Amino acid sequence: MQSKISAFFKSTTSDSSSVSADNDDDLSIWEKQQHHIINTYTRRPPNPNAVIPSVVKNKKRSYAQFHLDFGQSDFLLRACSTCGINFTPGDPDDEKSHNHFHKSYTQGIQFRGWTKENVIPLPTLEAGRIILVSEIDLTSHRRIVEQVVSMMEIELGCGWILHDLFKVYLFVSLHRVVGCLVAEPIEKAFKVVSGSPDSVKKREVRTRSTTFRFGNVIFQREVEKKVASLSDSERMEGAIFCDSKPTIAACGIRAIWVAPSNRRKGIASKLLDAVRKSFCKDLELERSQLAFSQPTSAGKALATSYTGTGSFLAY
């Protein structure tokens, strides 16, 4: 028969007690039998001048939501449909910069005026003034011109408007530059071939029944309206055709621009009047003597209206 497990262990109580007694030193006996260490403290009186911090409970927190990314294409940047500048919605600095640029584009560049201005007098000009700036003027004057040209480039393209022989006419109204015309000296131009009055022809429309039968079922045919077809020259925005024989010319209208909020007020016509009167020394040009660079559709309409003919000069 197998022995119990307790038979393998012997009691060591007496042995351990004797060993513990032998190992006790004088310090242990002194601590256990004679002395007890007790920590005590005395409460100090309250300080009447002490500042007790106030604790605000249930304070409402304000949260600002800036962006939610749902995979949209303009998550970080958005292009303004009017001025074309890119900005980040929700960014105060970016929105402030966009608002400043947007106002300058739609209402004109802010302009306080100069001490010496080359003002072109026009008898028909009732409000505002037209200032002539050339390449020999002060740097501060040319800096304003560069700011205005940056607005023009949004619609007309970049990098071609200014050069060394330019003459710039600024239309100033209510302390803002609301219109600008850039002119340059030229030697020749070409007469535009005006479009024929029969350039727009209507398509032949056949009279067709709007219903048809399939067995016992009657279907209604959808009718699509026909639009007038345009010639190739009218379909191309701003495209013009000129004679191959050049004509002698002296003044070229390189670019012209009016702030969007000031259009349809005759500002462009006033700028063209100022050019005719002041571009050539001691000589006032006729309307038909002004030559226009490759115009947009709006520029083509302006040139036609101002000169009174579709066969204006182009260069």
Coordinates of C-alpha atoms in Angstrom, one line a residue, residues 105-227:
Y105 CA -11.7 91.9 -59.9
T106 CA -15.4 92.7 -59.9
Q107 CA -15.3 96.4 -58.8
G108 CA -11.8 97.4 -59.8
I109 CA -8.4 97.9 -58.2
Q110 CA -8.4 100.4 -55.3
F111 CA -6.6 103.6 -56.3
R112 CA -5.9 106.7 -54.2
G113 CA -4.4 108.7 -57.0
W114 CA -1.0 110.2 -57.7
T115 CA 0.5 113.7 -57.2
K116 CA 1.3 114.0 -60.9
E117 CA -1.2 112.4 -63.3
N118 CA -1.3 112.6 -67.0
V119 CA -5.0 113.0 -67.3
I120 CA -6.6 112.9 -70.8
P121 CA -9.4 115.5 -71.0
L122 CA -12.6 114.4 -72.7
P123 CA -15.5 116.8 -73.1
T124 CA -18.0 113.9 -73.1
L125 CA -16.7 112.4 -69.8
E126 CA -19.1 113.3 -67.0
A127 CA -17.7 111.2 -64.2
G128 CA -14.3 109.8 -63.5
R129 CA -11.0 110.4 -65.3
I130 CA -8.7 108.7 -67.7
I131 CA -4.9 108.6 -66.9
L132 CA -2.2 107.8 -69.4
V133 CA 0.7 105.7 -68.2
S134 CA 3.7 104.9 -70.4
E135 CA 6.9 102.9 -70.0
I136 CA 8.9 106.0 -68.9
D137 CA 6.7 106.7 -65.9
L138 CA 7.6 106.0 -62.2
T139 CA 7.9 102.5 -60.9
S140 CA 4.9 103.1 -58.5
H141 CA 2.8 104.0 -61.5
R142 CA 3.8 100.9 -63.4
R143 CA 3.1 98.8 -60.3
I144 CA -0.6 99.8 -60.4
V145 CA -0.6 98.9 -64.1
E146 CA 0.7 95.5 -63.3
Q147 CA -2.0 94.9 -60.7
V148 CA -4.7 95.9 -63.2
V149 CA -3.2 93.7 -65.9
S150 CA -3.3 90.7 -63.5
M151 CA -7.1 91.2 -63.5
M152 CA -7.2 91.4 -67.3
E153 CA -5.2 88.2 -67.6
I154 CA -8.0 86.2 -65.9
E155 CA -10.1 86.6 -69.0
L156 CA -7.6 87.4 -71.7
G157 CA -4.7 85.1 -70.9
C158 CA -1.3 85.6 -69.3
G159 CA 2.1 86.8 -70.4
W160 CA 1.3 88.8 -73.6
I161 CA -0.5 92.1 -72.7
L162 CA 2.5 94.3 -71.6
H163 CA 5.8 95.0 -73.4
D164 CA 8.4 97.8 -73.6
L165 CA 6.5 100.1 -75.9
F166 CA 3.1 100.1 -74.3
K167 CA 0.8 103.0 -73.4
V168 CA -1.8 102.2 -70.8
Y169 CA -5.1 104.2 -70.3
L170 CA -6.7 103.7 -66.9
F171 CA -10.3 104.7 -66.2
V172 CA -10.6 105.8 -62.6
S173 CA -14.0 106.1 -60.8
L174 CA -14.8 106.3 -57.1
H175 CA -11.1 105.7 -56.2
R176 CA -10.9 102.5 -58.2
V177 CA -9.5 101.6 -61.6
V178 CA -12.5 100.1 -63.3
G179 CA -11.2 100.0 -66.9
C180 CA -7.9 99.6 -68.7
L181 CA -6.8 99.8 -72.3
V182 CA -3.3 98.9 -73.6
A183 CA -2.2 100.5 -76.9
E184 CA 0.9 100.1 -78.9
P185 CA 2.5 101.6 -82.0
I186 CA 2.1 99.5 -85.2
E187 CA 3.0 100.0 -88.9
K188 CA 0.3 97.9 -90.7
A189 CA -3.0 96.2 -90.2
F190 CA -5.5 94.1 -92.2
K191 CA -9.1 94.8 -93.0
V192 CA -11.5 92.3 -91.6
V193 CA -13.8 90.6 -94.1
S194 CA -17.3 91.0 -92.7
G195 CA -19.6 88.0 -92.7
S196 CA -22.4 87.8 -95.3
P197 CA -26.0 88.3 -94.0
D198 CA -26.8 84.8 -95.3
S199 CA -24.3 83.1 -93.0
V200 CA -27.0 81.8 -90.8
K201 CA -29.2 79.4 -92.7
K202 CA -32.0 77.4 -91.3
R203 CA -32.2 73.6 -91.9
E204 CA -35.0 72.2 -94.0
V205 CA -37.7 70.9 -91.7
R206 CA -39.8 68.0 -93.1
T207 CA -43.3 67.6 -92.0
R208 CA -43.6 64.2 -90.4
S209 CA -46.3 62.4 -88.5
T210 CA -45.8 62.3 -84.7
T211 CA -47.6 59.0 -84.3
F212 CA -47.1 55.5 -85.7
R213 CA -48.9 52.3 -85.2
F214 CA -47.5 48.9 -84.4
G215 CA -50.3 46.3 -84.5
N216 CA -53.0 47.6 -82.1
V217 CA -50.5 49.8 -80.2
I218 CA -50.1 53.5 -81.1
F219 CA -46.8 55.2 -80.2
Q220 CA -46.2 58.9 -79.9
R221 CA -43.0 60.0 -81.6
E222 CA -40.8 62.6 -79.7
V223 CA -40.2 65.7 -81.7
E224 CA -36.8 67.4 -81.5
K225 CA -36.6 71.1 -82.4
K226 CA -34.1 72.1 -85.0
V227 CA -31.7 75.0 -84.3

